[in-house]
CSV table of C-alpha atoms in Angstrom, one decimal:
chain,number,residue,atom,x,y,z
A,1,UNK,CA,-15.8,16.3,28.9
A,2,UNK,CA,-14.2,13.5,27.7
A,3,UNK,CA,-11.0,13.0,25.7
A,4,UNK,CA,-11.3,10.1,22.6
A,5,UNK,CA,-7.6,10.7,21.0
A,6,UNK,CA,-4.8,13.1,21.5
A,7,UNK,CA,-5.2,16.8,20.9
A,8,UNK,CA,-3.4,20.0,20.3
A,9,UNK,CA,-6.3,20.9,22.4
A,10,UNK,CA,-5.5,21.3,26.2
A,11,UNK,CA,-8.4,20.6,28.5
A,12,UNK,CA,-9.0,22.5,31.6
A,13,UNK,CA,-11.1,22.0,34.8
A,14,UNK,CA,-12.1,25.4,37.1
A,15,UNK,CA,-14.4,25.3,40.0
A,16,UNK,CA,-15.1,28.0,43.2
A,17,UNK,CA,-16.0,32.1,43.3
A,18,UNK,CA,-15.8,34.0,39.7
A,19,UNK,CA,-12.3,35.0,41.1
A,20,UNK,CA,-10.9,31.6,41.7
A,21,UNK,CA,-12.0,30.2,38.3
A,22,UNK,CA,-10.5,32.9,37.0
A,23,UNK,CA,-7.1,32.6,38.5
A,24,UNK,CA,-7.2,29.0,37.7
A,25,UNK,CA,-7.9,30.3,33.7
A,26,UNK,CA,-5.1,32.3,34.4
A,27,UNK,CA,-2.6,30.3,35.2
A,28,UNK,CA,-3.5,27.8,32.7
A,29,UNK,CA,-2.7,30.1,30.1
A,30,UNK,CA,-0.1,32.2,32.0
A,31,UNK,CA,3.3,30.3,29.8
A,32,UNK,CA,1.5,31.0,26.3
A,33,UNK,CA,0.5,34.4,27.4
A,34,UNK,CA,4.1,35.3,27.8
A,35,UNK,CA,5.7,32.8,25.0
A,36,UNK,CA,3.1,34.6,22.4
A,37,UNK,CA,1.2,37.5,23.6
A,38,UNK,CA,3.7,40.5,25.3
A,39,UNK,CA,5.8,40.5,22.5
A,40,UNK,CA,2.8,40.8,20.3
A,41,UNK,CA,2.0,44.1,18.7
A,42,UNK,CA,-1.5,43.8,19.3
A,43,UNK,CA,-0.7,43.4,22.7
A,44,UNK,CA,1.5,46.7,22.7
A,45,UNK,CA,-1.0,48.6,20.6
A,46,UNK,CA,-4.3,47.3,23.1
A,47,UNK,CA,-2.7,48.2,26.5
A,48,UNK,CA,-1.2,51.6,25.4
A,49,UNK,CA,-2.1,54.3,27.8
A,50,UNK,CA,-3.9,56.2,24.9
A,51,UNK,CA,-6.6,53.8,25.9
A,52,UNK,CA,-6.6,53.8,29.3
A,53,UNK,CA,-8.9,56.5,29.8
A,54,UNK,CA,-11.6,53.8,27.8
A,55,UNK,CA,-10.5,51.0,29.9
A,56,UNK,CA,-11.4,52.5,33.1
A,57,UNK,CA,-14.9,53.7,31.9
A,58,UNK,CA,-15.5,50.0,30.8
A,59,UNK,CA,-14.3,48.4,33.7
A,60,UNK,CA,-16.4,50.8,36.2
A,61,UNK,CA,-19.6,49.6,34.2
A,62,UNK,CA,-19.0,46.2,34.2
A,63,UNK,CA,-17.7,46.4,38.0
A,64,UNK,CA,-21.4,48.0,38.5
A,65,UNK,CA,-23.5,46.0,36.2
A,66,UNK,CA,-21.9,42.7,36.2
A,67,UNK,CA,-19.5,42.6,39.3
A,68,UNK,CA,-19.0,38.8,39.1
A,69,UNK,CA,-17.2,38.8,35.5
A,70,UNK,CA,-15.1,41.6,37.1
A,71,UNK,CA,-14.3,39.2,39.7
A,72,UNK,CA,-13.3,36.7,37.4
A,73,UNK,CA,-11.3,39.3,35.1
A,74,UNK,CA,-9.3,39.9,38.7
A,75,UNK,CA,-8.8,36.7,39.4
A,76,UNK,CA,-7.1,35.9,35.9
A,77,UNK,CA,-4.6,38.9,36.1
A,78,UNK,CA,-3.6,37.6,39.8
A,79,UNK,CA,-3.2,33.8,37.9
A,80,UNK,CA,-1.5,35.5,34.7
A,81,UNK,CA,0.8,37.4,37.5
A,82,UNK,CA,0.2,40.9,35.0
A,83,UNK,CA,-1.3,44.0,36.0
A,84,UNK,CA,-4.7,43.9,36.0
A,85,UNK,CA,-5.2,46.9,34.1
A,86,UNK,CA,-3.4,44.7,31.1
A,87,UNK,CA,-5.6,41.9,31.5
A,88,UNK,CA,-9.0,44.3,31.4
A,89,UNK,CA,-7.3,45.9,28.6
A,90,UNK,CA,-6.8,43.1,26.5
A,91,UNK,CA,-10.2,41.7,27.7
A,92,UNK,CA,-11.5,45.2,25.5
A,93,UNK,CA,-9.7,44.7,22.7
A,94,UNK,CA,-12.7,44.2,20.1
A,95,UNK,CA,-14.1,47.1,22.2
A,96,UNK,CA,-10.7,49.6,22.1
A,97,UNK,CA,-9.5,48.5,18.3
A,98,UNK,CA,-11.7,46.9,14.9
A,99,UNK,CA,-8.4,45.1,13.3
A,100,UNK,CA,-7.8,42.5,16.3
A,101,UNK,CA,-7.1,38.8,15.1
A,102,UNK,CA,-10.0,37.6,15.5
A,103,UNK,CA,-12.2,36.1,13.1
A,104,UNK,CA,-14.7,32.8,12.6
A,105,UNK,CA,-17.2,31.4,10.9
A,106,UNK,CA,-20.2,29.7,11.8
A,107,UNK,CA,-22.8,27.3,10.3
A,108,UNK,CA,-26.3,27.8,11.7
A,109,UNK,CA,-28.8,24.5,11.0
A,110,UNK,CA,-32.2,25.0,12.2
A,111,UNK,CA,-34.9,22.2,12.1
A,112,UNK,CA,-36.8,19.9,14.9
A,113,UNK,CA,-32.9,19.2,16.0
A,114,UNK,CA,-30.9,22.7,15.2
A,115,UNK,CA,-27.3,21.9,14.7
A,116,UNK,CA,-24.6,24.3,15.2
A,117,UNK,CA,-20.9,24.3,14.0
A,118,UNK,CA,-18.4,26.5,14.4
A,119,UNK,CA,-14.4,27.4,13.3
A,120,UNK,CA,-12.7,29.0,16.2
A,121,UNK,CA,-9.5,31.3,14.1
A,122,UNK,CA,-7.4,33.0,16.4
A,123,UNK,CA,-3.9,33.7,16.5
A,124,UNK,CA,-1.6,31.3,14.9
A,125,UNK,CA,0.9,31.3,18.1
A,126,UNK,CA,-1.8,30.2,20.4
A,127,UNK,CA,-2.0,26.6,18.6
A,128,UNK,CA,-1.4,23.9,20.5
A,129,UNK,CA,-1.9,26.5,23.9
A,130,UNK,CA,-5.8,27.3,23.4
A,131,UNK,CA,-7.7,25.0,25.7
A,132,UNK,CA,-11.3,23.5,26.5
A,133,UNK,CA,-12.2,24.9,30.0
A,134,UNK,CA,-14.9,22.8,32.4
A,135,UNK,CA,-16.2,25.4,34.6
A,136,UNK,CA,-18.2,24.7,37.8
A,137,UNK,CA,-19.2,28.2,39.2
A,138,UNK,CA,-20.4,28.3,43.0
A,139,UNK,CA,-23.3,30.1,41.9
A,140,UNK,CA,-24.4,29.5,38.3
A,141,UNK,CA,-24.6,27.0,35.4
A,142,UNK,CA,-21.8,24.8,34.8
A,143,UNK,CA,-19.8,25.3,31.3
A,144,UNK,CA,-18.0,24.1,28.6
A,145,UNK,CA,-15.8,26.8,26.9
A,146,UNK,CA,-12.9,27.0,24.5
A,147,UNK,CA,-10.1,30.0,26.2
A,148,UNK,CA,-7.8,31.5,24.8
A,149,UNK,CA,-4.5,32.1,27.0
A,150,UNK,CA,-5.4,35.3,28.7
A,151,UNK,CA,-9.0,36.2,28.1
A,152,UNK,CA,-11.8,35.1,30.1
A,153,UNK,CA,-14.6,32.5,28.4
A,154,UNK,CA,-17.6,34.2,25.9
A,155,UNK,CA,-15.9,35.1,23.0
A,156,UNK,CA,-15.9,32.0,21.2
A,157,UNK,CA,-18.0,28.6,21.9
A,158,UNK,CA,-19.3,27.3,24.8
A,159,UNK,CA,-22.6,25.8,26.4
A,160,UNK,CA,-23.7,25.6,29.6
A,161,UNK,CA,-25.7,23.4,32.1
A,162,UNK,CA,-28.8,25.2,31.3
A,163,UNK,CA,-28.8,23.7,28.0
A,164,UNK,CA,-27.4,27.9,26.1
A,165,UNK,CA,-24.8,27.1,23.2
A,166,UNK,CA,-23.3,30.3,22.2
A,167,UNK,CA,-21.3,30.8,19.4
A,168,UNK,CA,-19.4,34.3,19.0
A,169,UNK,CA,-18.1,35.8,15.6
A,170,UNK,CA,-15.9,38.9,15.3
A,171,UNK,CA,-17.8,42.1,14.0
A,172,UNK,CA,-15.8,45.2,13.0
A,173,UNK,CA,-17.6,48.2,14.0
A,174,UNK,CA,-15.6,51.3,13.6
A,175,UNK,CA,-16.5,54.5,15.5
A,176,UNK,CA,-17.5,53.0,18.8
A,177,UNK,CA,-17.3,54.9,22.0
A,178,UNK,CA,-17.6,51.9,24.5
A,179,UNK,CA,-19.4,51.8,27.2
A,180,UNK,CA,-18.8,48.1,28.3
A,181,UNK,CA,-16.7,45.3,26.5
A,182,UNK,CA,-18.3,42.6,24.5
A,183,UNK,CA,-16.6,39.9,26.5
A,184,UNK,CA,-17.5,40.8,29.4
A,185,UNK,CA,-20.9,40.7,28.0
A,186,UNK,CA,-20.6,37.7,26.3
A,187,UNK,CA,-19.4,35.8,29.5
A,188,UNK,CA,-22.6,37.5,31.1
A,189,UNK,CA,-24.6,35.8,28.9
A,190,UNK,CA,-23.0,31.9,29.8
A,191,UNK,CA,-24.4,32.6,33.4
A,192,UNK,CA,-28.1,32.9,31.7
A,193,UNK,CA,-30.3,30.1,32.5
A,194,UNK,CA,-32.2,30.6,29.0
A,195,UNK,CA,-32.5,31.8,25.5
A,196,UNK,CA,-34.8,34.5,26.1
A,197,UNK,CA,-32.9,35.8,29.1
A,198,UNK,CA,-29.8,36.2,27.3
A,199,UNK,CA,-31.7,37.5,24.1
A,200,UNK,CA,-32.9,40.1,26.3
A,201,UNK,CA,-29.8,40.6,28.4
A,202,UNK,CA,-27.8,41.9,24.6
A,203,UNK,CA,-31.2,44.2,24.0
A,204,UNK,CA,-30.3,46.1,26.7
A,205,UNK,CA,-26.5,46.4,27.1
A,206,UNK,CA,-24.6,46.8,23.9
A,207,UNK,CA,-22.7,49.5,24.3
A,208,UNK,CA,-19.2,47.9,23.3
A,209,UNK,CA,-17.7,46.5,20.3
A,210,UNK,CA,-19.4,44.4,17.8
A,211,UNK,CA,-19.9,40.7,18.0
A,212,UNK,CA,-22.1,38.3,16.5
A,213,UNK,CA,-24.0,35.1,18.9
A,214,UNK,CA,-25.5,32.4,17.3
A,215,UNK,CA,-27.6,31.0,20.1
A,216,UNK,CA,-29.9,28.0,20.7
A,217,UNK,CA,-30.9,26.2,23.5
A,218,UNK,CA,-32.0,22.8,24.6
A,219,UNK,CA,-35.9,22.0,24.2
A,220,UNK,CA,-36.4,25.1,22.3
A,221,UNK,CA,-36.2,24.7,18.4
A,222,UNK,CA,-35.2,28.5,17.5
A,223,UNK,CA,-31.8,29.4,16.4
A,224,UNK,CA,-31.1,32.9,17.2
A,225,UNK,CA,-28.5,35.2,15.0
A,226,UNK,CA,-27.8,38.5,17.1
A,227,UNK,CA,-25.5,41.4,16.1
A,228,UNK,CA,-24.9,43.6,18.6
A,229,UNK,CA,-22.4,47.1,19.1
A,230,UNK,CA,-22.0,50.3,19.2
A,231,UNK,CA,-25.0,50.7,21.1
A,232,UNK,CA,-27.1,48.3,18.5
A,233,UNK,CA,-28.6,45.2,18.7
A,234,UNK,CA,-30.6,42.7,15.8
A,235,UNK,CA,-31.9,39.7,17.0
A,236,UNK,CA,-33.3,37.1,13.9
A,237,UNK,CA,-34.4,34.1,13.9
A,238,UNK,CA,-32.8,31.4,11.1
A,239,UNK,CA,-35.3,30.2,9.2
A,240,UNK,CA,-33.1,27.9,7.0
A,241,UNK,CA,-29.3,26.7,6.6
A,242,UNK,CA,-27.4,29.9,6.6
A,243,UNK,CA,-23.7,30.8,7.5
A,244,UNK,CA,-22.3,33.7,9.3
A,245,UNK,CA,-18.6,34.9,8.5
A,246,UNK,CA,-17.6,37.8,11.3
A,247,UNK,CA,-19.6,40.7,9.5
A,248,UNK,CA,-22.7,42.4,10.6
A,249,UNK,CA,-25.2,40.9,8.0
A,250,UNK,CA,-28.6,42.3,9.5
A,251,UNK,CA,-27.9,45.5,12.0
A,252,UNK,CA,-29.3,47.9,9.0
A,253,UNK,CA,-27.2,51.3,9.2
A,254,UNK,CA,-24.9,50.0,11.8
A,255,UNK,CA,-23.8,47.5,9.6
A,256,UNK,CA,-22.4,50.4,6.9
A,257,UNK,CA,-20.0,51.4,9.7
A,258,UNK,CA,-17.6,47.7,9.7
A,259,UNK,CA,-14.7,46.8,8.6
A,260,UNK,CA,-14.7,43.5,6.6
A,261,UNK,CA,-11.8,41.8,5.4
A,262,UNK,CA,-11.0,39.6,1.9
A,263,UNK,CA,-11.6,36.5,3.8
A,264,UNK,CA,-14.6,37.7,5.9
A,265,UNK,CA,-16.0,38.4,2.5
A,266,UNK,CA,-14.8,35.5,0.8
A,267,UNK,CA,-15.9,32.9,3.6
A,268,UNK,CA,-19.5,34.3,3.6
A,269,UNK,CA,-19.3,34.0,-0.1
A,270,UNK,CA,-18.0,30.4,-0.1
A,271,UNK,CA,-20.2,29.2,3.2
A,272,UNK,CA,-23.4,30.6,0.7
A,273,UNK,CA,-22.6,29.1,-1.9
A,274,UNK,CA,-22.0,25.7,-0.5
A,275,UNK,CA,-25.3,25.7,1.3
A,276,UNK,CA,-27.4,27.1,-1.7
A,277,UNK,CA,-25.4,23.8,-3.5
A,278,UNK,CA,-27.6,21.9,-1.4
A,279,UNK,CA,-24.6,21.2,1.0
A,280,UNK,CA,-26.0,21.3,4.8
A,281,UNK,CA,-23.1,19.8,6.3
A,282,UNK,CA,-21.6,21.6,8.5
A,283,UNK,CA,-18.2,19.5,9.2
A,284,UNK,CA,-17.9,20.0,5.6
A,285,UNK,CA,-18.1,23.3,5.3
A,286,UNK,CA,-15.9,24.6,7.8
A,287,UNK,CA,-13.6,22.1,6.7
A,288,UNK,CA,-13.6,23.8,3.2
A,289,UNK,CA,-10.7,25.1,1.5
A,290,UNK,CA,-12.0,25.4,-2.0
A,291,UNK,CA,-13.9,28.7,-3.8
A,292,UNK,CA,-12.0,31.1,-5.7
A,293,UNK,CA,-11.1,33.5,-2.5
A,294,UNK,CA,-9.7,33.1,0.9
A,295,UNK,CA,-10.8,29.7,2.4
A,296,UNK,CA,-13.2,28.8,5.0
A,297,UNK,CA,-10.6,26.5,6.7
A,298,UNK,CA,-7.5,28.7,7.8
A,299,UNK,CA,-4.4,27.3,8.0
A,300,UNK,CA,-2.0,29.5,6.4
A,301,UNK,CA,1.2,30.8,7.8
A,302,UNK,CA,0.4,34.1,6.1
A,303,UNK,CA,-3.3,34.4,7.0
A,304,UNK,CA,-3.8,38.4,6.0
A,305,UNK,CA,-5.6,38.5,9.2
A,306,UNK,CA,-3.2,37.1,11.1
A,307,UNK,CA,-5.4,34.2,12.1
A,308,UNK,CA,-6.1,30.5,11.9
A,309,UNK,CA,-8.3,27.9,12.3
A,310,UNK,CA,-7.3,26.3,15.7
A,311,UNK,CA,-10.9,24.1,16.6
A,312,UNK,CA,-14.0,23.5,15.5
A,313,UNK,CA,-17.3,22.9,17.3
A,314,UNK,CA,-20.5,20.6,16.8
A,315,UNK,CA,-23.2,21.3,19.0
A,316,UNK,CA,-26.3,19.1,18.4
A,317,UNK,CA,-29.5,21.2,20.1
A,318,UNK,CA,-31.9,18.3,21.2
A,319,UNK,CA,-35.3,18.5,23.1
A,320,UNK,CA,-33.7,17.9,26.6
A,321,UNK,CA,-30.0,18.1,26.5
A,322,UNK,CA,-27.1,19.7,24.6
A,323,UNK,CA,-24.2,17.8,22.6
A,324,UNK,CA,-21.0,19.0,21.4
A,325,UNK,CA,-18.2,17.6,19.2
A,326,UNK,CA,-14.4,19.7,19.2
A,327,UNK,CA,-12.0,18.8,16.7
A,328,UNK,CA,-8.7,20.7,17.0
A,329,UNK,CA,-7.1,22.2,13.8
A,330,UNK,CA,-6.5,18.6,11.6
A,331,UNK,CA,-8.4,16.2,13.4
A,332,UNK,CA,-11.0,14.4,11.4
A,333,UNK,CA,-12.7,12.6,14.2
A,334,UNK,CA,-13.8,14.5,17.4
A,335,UNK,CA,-11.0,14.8,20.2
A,336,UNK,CA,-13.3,16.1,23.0
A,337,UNK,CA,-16.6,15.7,23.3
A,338,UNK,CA,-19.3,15.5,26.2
A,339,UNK,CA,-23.3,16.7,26.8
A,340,UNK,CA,-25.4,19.0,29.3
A,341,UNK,CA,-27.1,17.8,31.5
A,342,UNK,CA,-24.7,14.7,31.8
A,343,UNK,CA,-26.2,11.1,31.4
């Protein structure tokens, strides 16, 4: 990763066990976790003991399943200095609650070169604290990923070594009894050395809340769209310029039982519209703030959902390597921006 002009984007650098990395995560964000998040209602709501009984079942499955995101999750309570069963907690939050501040929107290009952009909208307070993580794992591929404060990578944009982009959308699937939380799954997937092992890593454990991957990888021209919850998964292929807006789109009945918001509904809306305009773009249409509904760009104060538009990715998918552009919230040239493998 290199940095080309000042950022509100903090950069990061991890490297050992799962546990170290992820008290190094930890107390990277450990200031803006206590400056924004345990005041927080969502905080409050997420680690109330109604839910502990939820907590434990998903943190004995990942312990079992995927013991070295557990690790991690241990090592970024001990770096946040919080309980850990707080930290796993708010780690399940798309997995315990539907109406978490999380949203996105992502542009999906495929062609010889598949291009992939992304707007990361989060919680207003975590602007300027959100950071780029560089992770070297002792056993694994190295990544790139944008944290949040508190929560371990997967749940928003990365790439690794092996040449996976993932990019992760909210879904709001109500009436899930969770098994395992999407994050943790999510971050299982940034230790898969291909496409097709993460593709069939979601097939068979998505028993958690809902979440949408875009992924791609390097040397391999598909782009892959793949809702997954509540015990569901659809994998698709794009075929042509599409958007996705943090609803389920293609999970057939599943996709009845979700939550979506005004702007969910209004950025799909706009994102369609722009592309069926002939606009292909994809800096240009996350950058967006026109249509007649919520924009695509979030910068409000008073965001309904709580939630703006703190970075936005690039990821060009090419035949042997993988590059990525970040822009934080106003910059119009890139502010980080690097490639796997490294030349």
């Amino acid at each position: 990763m290199s940095e080309v002009m000042a950022s509100e984007l903090g950069s990061v650098t991890a490297r050992g066990t799962p546990r170290q990395i992820g008290r190094t995560l930890g107390e990277a964000g450990r200031e803006a976790v206590r400056e924004v998040l345990l005041g927080a209602d969502y905080w409050q709501a997420v680690t109330a003991p109604a839910h502990a009984g939820a907590v434990e079942v998903m943190a004995d499955n990942l312990k079992a399943l995927f013991p070295s995101v557990w690790e991690e999750l241990q090592g970024l309570a001990e770096g946040l200095d919080l309980p850990l069963e707080q930290v796993v907690a708010w780690n399940c939050r798309g997995d315990l609650m539907s109406n978490v501040p999380d949203g996105c929107t992502t542009v999906q290009i495929p062609g010889d070169v598949p291009v992939i952009g992304h707007n990361e909208d989060g919680l207003p307070g975590f602007r300027g604290h959100a950071f780029v993580a560089g992770i070297t794992p002792d056993d694994g591929p190295a990544l790139m990923s944008f944290c949040y404060p508190g929560s371990i990578p997967g749940h928003t944009f990365a790439a690794n070594a092996a040449g996976l982009v993932q990019a992760v959308n909210n879904l709001r699937l109500r009436g899930v009894a969770p098994q395992l939380p999407r994050m943790g799954l999510g971050r299982a997937v940034l230790a898969c050395e291909g496409l097709d092992e993460a593709l069939a890593l979601l097939a068979r454990h998505n028993d958690s809340g809902g979440f949408h991957m875009t992924l791609a990888q390097a040397g391999d021209t598909r782009v892959m769209s793949v809702e997954f919850g509540g015990g569901a998964c659809s994998a698709r292929q794009i075929e042509a310029p599409a958007v996705h807006a943090n609803h389920a789109l293609h999970m057939g009945a599943r996709a009845a039982e979700q939550t979506i918001t005004d702007s969910s509904r209004d950025r799909q809306a706009r994102g369609t519209q722009m592309i069926g305009d002939g606009v292909t773009d994809p800096l240009r249409i996350l950058r967006d703030t026109g249509g007649a509904g919520l924009p695509i760009h979030r910068c409000s104060p008073d965001d309904p959902d709580n939630e703006n538009t703190l970075a936005t990715a690039l990821f060009r998918i090419e035949k042997s390597s993988v590059e990525w552009r970040l822009h934080d919230q106003t910059s119009e040239r890139p502010v980080i921006e690097g490639r796997w493998p490294r030349s």
